[in-house]
Amino acid sequence: MAERTRETRERILSAACEVIAEVGFEKIRMRMVAEHAGVSTALLHYHFENREKLFTEAMTHSFAHTSTELERDADSVPASVILARILHSLLPTDPVLRQDWRLWQELWVRALRDDTTQKFAVDLYDQLHTWVGSALRRGVDSGEFAAFDVDATATLLLALCDGFGIRLMLGDPRVTLDSAQSAIWRAVAPALGVSGEFPEF
């Protein structure tokens, strides 16, 4: 029963991510998510009392899924490879990540108008900061990276990913995935004491 409940929640959250990314938070209705997930509206409300709760859970679900997948072999590959994977995942590099980016854009807009969402967004950024910072510290601790200000560098990397990510989502012809990744890596490579070439992963 517990496993079935977990699977149902996962299916609902995945459906919510897809529907929110497609139509936007302001237009979403619980019925739309229920239909997309193949569950009744009553069952959806059993797991999530309102669309605000569903939205925050969907954002958390999206982030957790990405971070878990990228850390699968963190103890057996160089820290630079893990960091490159993380940076790659913070850009809209494939259809799944483009969907995640649409969710983030919905979050930004809502956070400007709603205090609760604003606090949630800041908390999610704190989690991202910790995630990037952990990869940076792993490199310092192993001797792969030089000593540097980890917190400041993590903040810089997140800001660069946000900026380049927006341009990529807009289809700006001046920015490609390769040029974005290269520019982001070159911005921090001197501080890390590594090559300016974006690592192969």
PDB file of C-alpha atoms in Angstrom:
ATOM      1  CA  MET A   1       0.000   0.000   0.000  1.00  0.00           C
ATOM      2  CA  ALA A   2       2.805   2.407   0.891  1.00  0.00           C
ATOM      3  CA  GLU A   3       4.565   1.675  -2.395  1.00  0.00           C
ATOM      4  CA  ARG A   4       1.364   2.212  -4.366  1.00  0.00           C
ATOM      5  CA  THR A   5       0.789   5.532  -2.582  1.00  0.00           C
ATOM      6  CA  ARG A   6       4.336   6.635  -3.381  1.00  0.00           C
ATOM      7  CA  GLU A   7       3.938   5.674  -7.041  1.00  0.00           C
ATOM      8  CA  THR A   8       0.648   7.575  -7.255  1.00  0.00           C
ATOM      9  CA  ARG A   9       2.246  10.714  -5.800  1.00  0.00           C
ATOM     10  CA  GLU A  10       5.146  10.388  -8.235  1.00  0.00           C
ATOM     11  CA  ARG A  11       2.745  10.069 -11.169  1.00  0.00           C
ATOM     12  CA  ILE A  12       0.743  13.079 -10.032  1.00  0.00           C
ATOM     13  CA  LEU A  13       3.861  15.210  -9.530  1.00  0.00           C
ATOM     14  CA  SER A  14       5.256  14.276 -12.937  1.00  0.00           C
ATOM     15  CA  ALA A  15       1.907  15.134 -14.517  1.00  0.00           C
ATOM     16  CA  ALA A  16       1.811  18.440 -12.637  1.00  0.00           C
ATOM     17  CA  CYS A  17       5.267  19.366 -13.930  1.00  0.00           C
ATOM     18  CA  GLU A  18       4.164  18.686 -17.493  1.00  0.00           C
ATOM     19  CA  VAL A  19       0.864  20.563 -17.243  1.00  0.00           C
ATOM     20  CA  ILE A  20       2.309  23.595 -15.437  1.00  0.00           C
ATOM     21  CA  ALA A  21       5.128  23.824 -17.994  1.00  0.00           C
ATOM     22  CA  GLU A  22       2.604  23.615 -20.833  1.00  0.00           C
ATOM     23  CA  VAL A  23      -0.151  26.013 -19.734  1.00  0.00           C
ATOM     24  CA  GLY A  24       1.395  28.017 -16.868  1.00  0.00           C
ATOM     25  CA  PHE A  25       0.471  28.126 -13.206  1.00  0.00           C
ATOM     26  CA  GLU A  26      -2.244  30.765 -13.528  1.00  0.00           C
ATOM     27  CA  LYS A  27      -4.233  28.639 -15.994  1.00  0.00           C
ATOM     28  CA  ILE A  28      -3.760  25.271 -14.335  1.00  0.00           C
ATOM     29  CA  ARG A  29      -6.716  23.507 -12.735  1.00  0.00           C
ATOM     30  CA  MET A  30      -6.536  20.486 -10.456  1.00  0.00           C
ATOM     31  CA  ARG A  31      -8.852  18.609 -12.829  1.00  0.00           C
ATOM     32  CA  MET A  32      -6.328  19.055 -15.658  1.00  0.00           C
ATOM     33  CA  VAL A  33      -3.565  17.461 -13.599  1.00  0.00           C
ATOM     34  CA  ALA A  34      -5.826  14.633 -12.456  1.00  0.00           C
ATOM     35  CA  GLU A  35      -6.760  13.799 -16.050  1.00  0.00           C
ATOM     36  CA  HIS A  36      -3.129  13.946 -17.164  1.00  0.00           C
ATOM     37  CA  ALA A  37      -2.068  11.655 -14.313  1.00  0.00           C
ATOM     38  CA  GLY A  38      -4.946   9.250 -14.897  1.00  0.00           C
ATOM     39  CA  VAL A  39      -6.395   9.641 -11.391  1.00  0.00           C
ATOM     40  CA  SER A  40      -9.623  11.000  -9.991  1.00  0.00           C
ATOM     41  CA  THR A  41      -9.868  14.594  -8.810  1.00  0.00           C
ATOM     42  CA  ALA A  42     -10.764  13.260  -5.353  1.00  0.00           C
ATOM     43  CA  LEU A  43      -7.552  11.235  -5.218  1.00  0.00           C
ATOM     44  CA  LEU A  44      -5.539  14.237  -6.348  1.00  0.00           C
ATOM     45  CA  HIS A  45      -7.043  16.352  -3.553  1.00  0.00           C
ATOM     46  CA  TYR A  46      -6.288  13.558  -1.085  1.00  0.00           C
ATOM     47  CA  HIS A  47      -2.572  13.974  -1.838  1.00  0.00           C
ATOM     48  CA  PHE A  48      -2.528  17.737  -2.489  1.00  0.00           C
ATOM     49  CA  GLU A  49      -5.123  20.004  -0.914  1.00  0.00           C
ATOM     50  CA  ASN A  50      -4.744  22.860  -3.404  1.00  0.00           C
ATOM     51  CA  ARG A  51      -2.824  23.879  -6.496  1.00  0.00           C
ATOM     52  CA  GLU A  52      -0.332  25.996  -4.520  1.00  0.00           C
ATOM     53  CA  LYS A  53       0.713  22.927  -2.544  1.00  0.00           C
ATOM     54  CA  LEU A  54       0.857  20.896  -5.744  1.00  0.00           C
ATOM     55  CA  PHE A  55       3.052  23.531  -7.408  1.00  0.00           C
ATOM     56  CA  THR A  56       5.619  23.663  -4.613  1.00  0.00           C
ATOM     57  CA  GLU A  57       5.751  19.859  -4.390  1.00  0.00           C
ATOM     58  CA  ALA A  58       6.173  19.630  -8.174  1.00  0.00           C
ATOM     59  CA  MET A  59       9.112  22.069  -8.085  1.00  0.00           C
ATOM     60  CA  THR A  60      10.770  20.103  -5.283  1.00  0.00           C
ATOM     61  CA  HIS A  61      10.143  16.842  -7.147  1.00  0.00           C
ATOM     62  CA  SER A  62      11.720  18.206 -10.320  1.00  0.00           C
ATOM     63  CA  PHE A  63      14.872  19.380  -8.524  1.00  0.00           C
ATOM     64  CA  ALA A  64      15.278  16.216  -6.433  1.00  0.00           C
ATOM     65  CA  HIS A  65      14.999  13.946  -9.470  1.00  0.00           C
ATOM     66  CA  THR A  66      17.703  15.835 -11.363  1.00  0.00           C
ATOM     67  CA  SER A  67      20.172  16.054  -8.466  1.00  0.00           C
ATOM     68  CA  THR A  68      19.855  12.362  -7.559  1.00  0.00           C
ATOM     69  CA  GLU A  69      20.530  11.226 -11.120  1.00  0.00           C
ATOM     70  CA  LEU A  70      23.663  13.344 -11.523  1.00  0.00           C
ATOM     71  CA  GLU A  71      25.237  12.185  -8.257  1.00  0.00           C
ATOM     72  CA  ARG A  72      25.005   8.465  -9.099  1.00  0.00           C
ATOM     73  CA  ASP A  73      28.799   7.946  -9.362  1.00  0.00           C
ATOM     74  CA  ALA A  74      30.091  11.021  -7.551  1.00  0.00           C
ATOM     75  CA  ASP A  75      32.681   9.006  -5.608  1.00  0.00           C
ATOM     76  CA  SER A  76      34.338   7.538  -8.697  1.00  0.00           C
ATOM     77  CA  VAL A  77      34.682  10.462 -11.131  1.00  0.00           C
ATOM     78  CA  PRO A  78      36.587  13.775 -10.891  1.00  0.00           C
ATOM     79  CA  ALA A  79      34.903  16.707  -9.181  1.00  0.00           C
ATOM     80  CA  SER A  80      35.220  18.719 -12.398  1.00  0.00           C
ATOM     81  CA  VAL A  81      33.052  16.150 -14.191  1.00  0.00           C
ATOM     82  CA  ILE A  82      30.384  16.306 -11.483  1.00  0.00           C
ATOM     83  CA  LEU A  83      30.469  20.105 -11.591  1.00  0.00           C
ATOM     84  CA  ALA A  84      30.199  20.077 -15.394  1.00  0.00           C
ATOM     85  CA  ARG A  85      27.197  17.744 -15.197  1.00  0.00           C
ATOM     86  CA  ILE A  86      25.514  20.032 -12.673  1.00  0.00           C
ATOM     87  CA  LEU A  87      26.122  23.133 -14.779  1.00  0.00           C
ATOM     88  CA  HIS A  88      24.831  21.314 -17.862  1.00  0.00           C
ATOM     89  CA  SER A  89      21.677  20.346 -15.947  1.00  0.00           C
ATOM     90  CA  LEU A  90      21.133  23.957 -14.847  1.00  0.00           C
ATOM     91  CA  LEU A  91      20.698  24.970 -18.480  1.00  0.00           C
ATOM     92  CA  PRO A  92      17.787  24.034 -20.793  1.00  0.00           C
ATOM     93  CA  THR A  93      19.834  21.390 -22.606  1.00  0.00           C
ATOM     94  CA  ASP A  94      17.121  18.835 -23.502  1.00  0.00           C
ATOM     95  CA  PRO A  95      13.296  18.616 -23.554  1.00  0.00           C
ATOM     96  CA  VAL A  96      13.079  17.497 -19.911  1.00  0.00           C
ATOM     97  CA  LEU A  97      15.291  20.338 -18.693  1.00  0.00           C
ATOM     98  CA  ARG A  98      13.416  22.831 -20.879  1.00  0.00           C
ATOM     99  CA  GLN A  99      10.281  21.712 -19.039  1.00  0.00           C
ATOM    100  CA  ASP A 100      12.070  22.282 -15.731  1.00  0.00           C
ATOM    101  CA  TRP A 101      13.054  25.728 -16.929  1.00  0.00           C
ATOM    102  CA  ARG A 102       9.428  26.573 -17.697  1.00  0.00           C
ATOM    103  CA  LEU A 103       8.603  25.603 -14.117  1.00  0.00           C
ATOM    104  CA  TRP A 104      11.358  27.879 -12.812  1.00  0.00           C
ATOM    105  CA  GLN A 105      10.078  30.748 -14.941  1.00  0.00           C
ATOM    106  CA  GLU A 106       6.586  30.220 -13.521  1.00  0.00           C
ATOM    107  CA  LEU A 107       8.139  30.222 -10.049  1.00  0.00           C
ATOM    108  CA  TRP A 108       9.968  33.510 -10.658  1.00  0.00           C
ATOM    109  CA  VAL A 109       6.830  35.268 -11.864  1.00  0.00           C
ATOM    110  CA  ARG A 110       4.687  33.977  -9.002  1.00  0.00           C
ATOM    111  CA  ALA A 111       7.372  34.763  -6.411  1.00  0.00           C
ATOM    112  CA  LEU A 112       7.247  38.438  -7.406  1.00  0.00           C
ATOM    113  CA  ARG A 113       3.580  38.587  -6.388  1.00  0.00           C
ATOM    114  CA  ASP A 114       3.276  36.114  -3.521  1.00  0.00           C
ATOM    115  CA  ASP A 115       5.291  36.173  -0.289  1.00  0.00           C
ATOM    116  CA  THR A 116       4.938  32.454   0.394  1.00  0.00           C
ATOM    117  CA  THR A 117       6.167  31.567  -3.097  1.00  0.00           C
ATOM    118  CA  GLN A 118       9.005  34.077  -2.728  1.00  0.00           C
ATOM    119  CA  LYS A 119      10.235  32.325   0.412  1.00  0.00           C
ATOM    120  CA  PHE A 120       9.923  28.956  -1.287  1.00  0.00           C
ATOM    121  CA  ALA A 121      11.925  30.196  -4.286  1.00  0.00           C
ATOM    122  CA  VAL A 122      14.699  31.494  -2.033  1.00  0.00           C
ATOM    123  CA  ASP A 123      14.770  28.133  -0.252  1.00  0.00           C
ATOM    124  CA  LEU A 124      15.079  26.283  -3.560  1.00  0.00           C
ATOM    125  CA  TYR A 125      17.958  28.547  -4.564  1.00  0.00           C
ATOM    126  CA  ASP A 126      19.572  27.763  -1.216  1.00  0.00           C
ATOM    127  CA  GLN A 127      19.335  24.070  -2.084  1.00  0.00           C
ATOM    128  CA  LEU A 128      20.867  24.712  -5.497  1.00  0.00           C
ATOM    129  CA  HIS A 129      23.620  26.731  -3.840  1.00  0.00           C
ATOM    130  CA  THR A 130      24.366  23.831  -1.495  1.00  0.00           C
ATOM    131  CA  TRP A 131      24.370  21.378  -4.407  1.00  0.00           C
ATOM    132  CA  VAL A 132      26.840  23.420  -6.481  1.00  0.00           C
ATOM    133  CA  GLY A 133      28.894  24.265  -3.387  1.00  0.00           C
ATOM    134  CA  SER A 134      29.222  20.589  -2.479  1.00  0.00           C
ATOM    135  CA  ALA A 135      30.711  19.809  -5.877  1.00  0.00           C
ATOM    136  CA  LEU A 136      33.135  22.709  -5.522  1.00  0.00           C
ATOM    137  CA  ARG A 137      34.174  21.645  -2.013  1.00  0.00           C
ATOM    138  CA  ARG A 138      34.662  18.070  -3.188  1.00  0.00           C
ATOM    139  CA  GLY A 139      37.189  19.356  -5.698  1.00  0.00           C
ATOM    140  CA  VAL A 140      38.989  21.476  -3.107  1.00  0.00           C
ATOM    141  CA  ASP A 141      39.102  18.642  -0.568  1.00  0.00           C
ATOM    142  CA  SER A 142      40.504  16.206  -3.138  1.00  0.00           C
ATOM    143  CA  GLY A 143      43.154  18.677  -4.297  1.00  0.00           C
ATOM    144  CA  GLU A 144      41.664  18.805  -7.794  1.00  0.00           C
ATOM    145  CA  PHE A 145      40.650  22.460  -7.340  1.00  0.00           C
ATOM    146  CA  ALA A 146      42.698  25.250  -5.819  1.00  0.00           C
ATOM    147  CA  ALA A 147      41.447  26.928  -2.638  1.00  0.00           C
ATOM    148  CA  PHE A 148      38.890  29.675  -3.388  1.00  0.00           C
ATOM    149  CA  ASP A 149      35.715  31.266  -2.038  1.00  0.00           C
ATOM    150  CA  VAL A 150      33.229  28.427  -2.538  1.00  0.00           C
ATOM    151  CA  ASP A 151      30.104  30.368  -1.586  1.00  0.00           C
ATOM    152  CA  ALA A 152      30.889  33.305  -3.853  1.00  0.00           C
ATOM    153  CA  THR A 153      31.739  30.974  -6.738  1.00  0.00           C
ATOM    154  CA  ALA A 154      28.532  28.966  -6.285  1.00  0.00           C
ATOM    155  CA  THR A 155      26.524  32.195  -6.345  1.00  0.00           C
ATOM    156  CA  LEU A 156      28.328  33.314  -9.509  1.00  0.00           C
ATOM    157  CA  LEU A 157      27.730  29.986 -11.249  1.00  0.00           C
ATOM    158  CA  LEU A 158      24.005  30.010 -10.454  1.00  0.00           C
ATOM    159  CA  ALA A 159      23.672  33.593 -11.691  1.00  0.00           C
ATOM    160  CA  LEU A 160      25.487  32.761 -14.932  1.00  0.00           C
ATOM    161  CA  CYS A 161      23.336  29.684 -15.513  1.00  0.00           C
ATOM    162  CA  ASP A 162      20.177  31.732 -14.953  1.00  0.00           C
ATOM    163  CA  GLY A 163      21.308  34.428 -17.357  1.00  0.00           C
ATOM    164  CA  PHE A 164      22.452  32.143 -20.140  1.00  0.00           C
ATOM    165  CA  GLY A 165      19.495  29.827 -19.555  1.00  0.00           C
ATOM    166  CA  ILE A 166      17.007  32.620 -20.220  1.00  0.00           C
ATOM    167  CA  ARG A 167      18.764  33.477 -23.486  1.00  0.00           C
ATOM    168  CA  LEU A 168      18.692  29.818 -24.543  1.00  0.00           C
ATOM    169  CA  MET A 169      14.996  29.521 -23.690  1.00  0.00           C
ATOM    170  CA  LEU A 170      14.325  32.591 -25.841  1.00  0.00           C
ATOM    171  CA  GLY A 171      16.202  31.063 -28.753  1.00  0.00           C
ATOM    172  CA  ASP A 172      18.589  34.017 -28.844  1.00  0.00           C
ATOM    173  CA  PRO A 173      20.867  33.370 -31.882  1.00  0.00           C
ATOM    174  CA  ARG A 174      23.796  35.004 -30.074  1.00  0.00           C
ATOM    175  CA  VAL A 175      23.861  32.219 -27.472  1.00  0.00           C
ATOM    176  CA  THR A 176      24.299  28.483 -28.065  1.00  0.00           C
ATOM    177  CA  LEU A 177      24.574  25.710 -25.512  1.00  0.00           C
ATOM    178  CA  ASP A 178      28.260  25.262 -26.282  1.00  0.00           C
ATOM    179  CA  SER A 179      29.021  28.977 -26.038  1.00  0.00           C
ATOM    180  CA  ALA A 180      27.047  29.259 -22.787  1.00  0.00           C
ATOM    181  CA  GLN A 181      28.800  26.312 -21.151  1.00  0.00           C
ATOM    182  CA  SER A 182      32.202  27.533 -22.309  1.00  0.00           C
ATOM    183  CA  ALA A 183      31.592  31.057 -21.016  1.00  0.00           C
ATOM    184  CA  ILE A 184      30.365  29.808 -17.640  1.00  0.00           C
ATOM    185  CA  TRP A 185      33.350  27.491 -17.206  1.00  0.00           C
ATOM    186  CA  ARG A 186      35.883  30.110 -18.305  1.00  0.00           C
ATOM    187  CA  ALA A 187      34.465  32.519 -15.715  1.00  0.00           C
ATOM    188  CA  VAL A 188      35.486  30.234 -12.834  1.00  0.00           C
ATOM    189  CA  ALA A 189      38.305  28.075 -14.226  1.00  0.00           C
ATOM    190  CA  PRO A 190      41.105  30.448 -13.114  1.00  0.00           C
ATOM    191  CA  ALA A 191      39.844  30.432  -9.516  1.00  0.00           C
ATOM    192  CA  LEU A 192      39.510  26.643  -9.567  1.00  0.00           C
ATOM    193  CA  GLY A 193      42.976  26.266 -11.073  1.00  0.00           C
ATOM    194  CA  VAL A 194      41.746  24.059 -13.926  1.00  0.00           C
ATOM    195  CA  SER A 195      41.707  24.134 -17.712  1.00  0.00           C
ATOM    196  CA  GLY A 196      39.393  26.630 -19.360  1.00  0.00           C
ATOM    197  CA  GLU A 197      37.870  23.878 -21.515  1.00  0.00           C
ATOM    198  CA  PHE A 198      34.436  22.648 -20.409  1.00  0.00           C
ATOM    199  CA  PRO A 199      34.985  19.038 -19.236  1.00  0.00           C
ATOM    200  CA  GLU A 200      33.720  16.023 -21.144  1.00  0.00           C
ATOM    201  CA  PHE A 201      31.248  14.019 -19.109  1.00  0.00           C
TER     202      PHE A 201
END
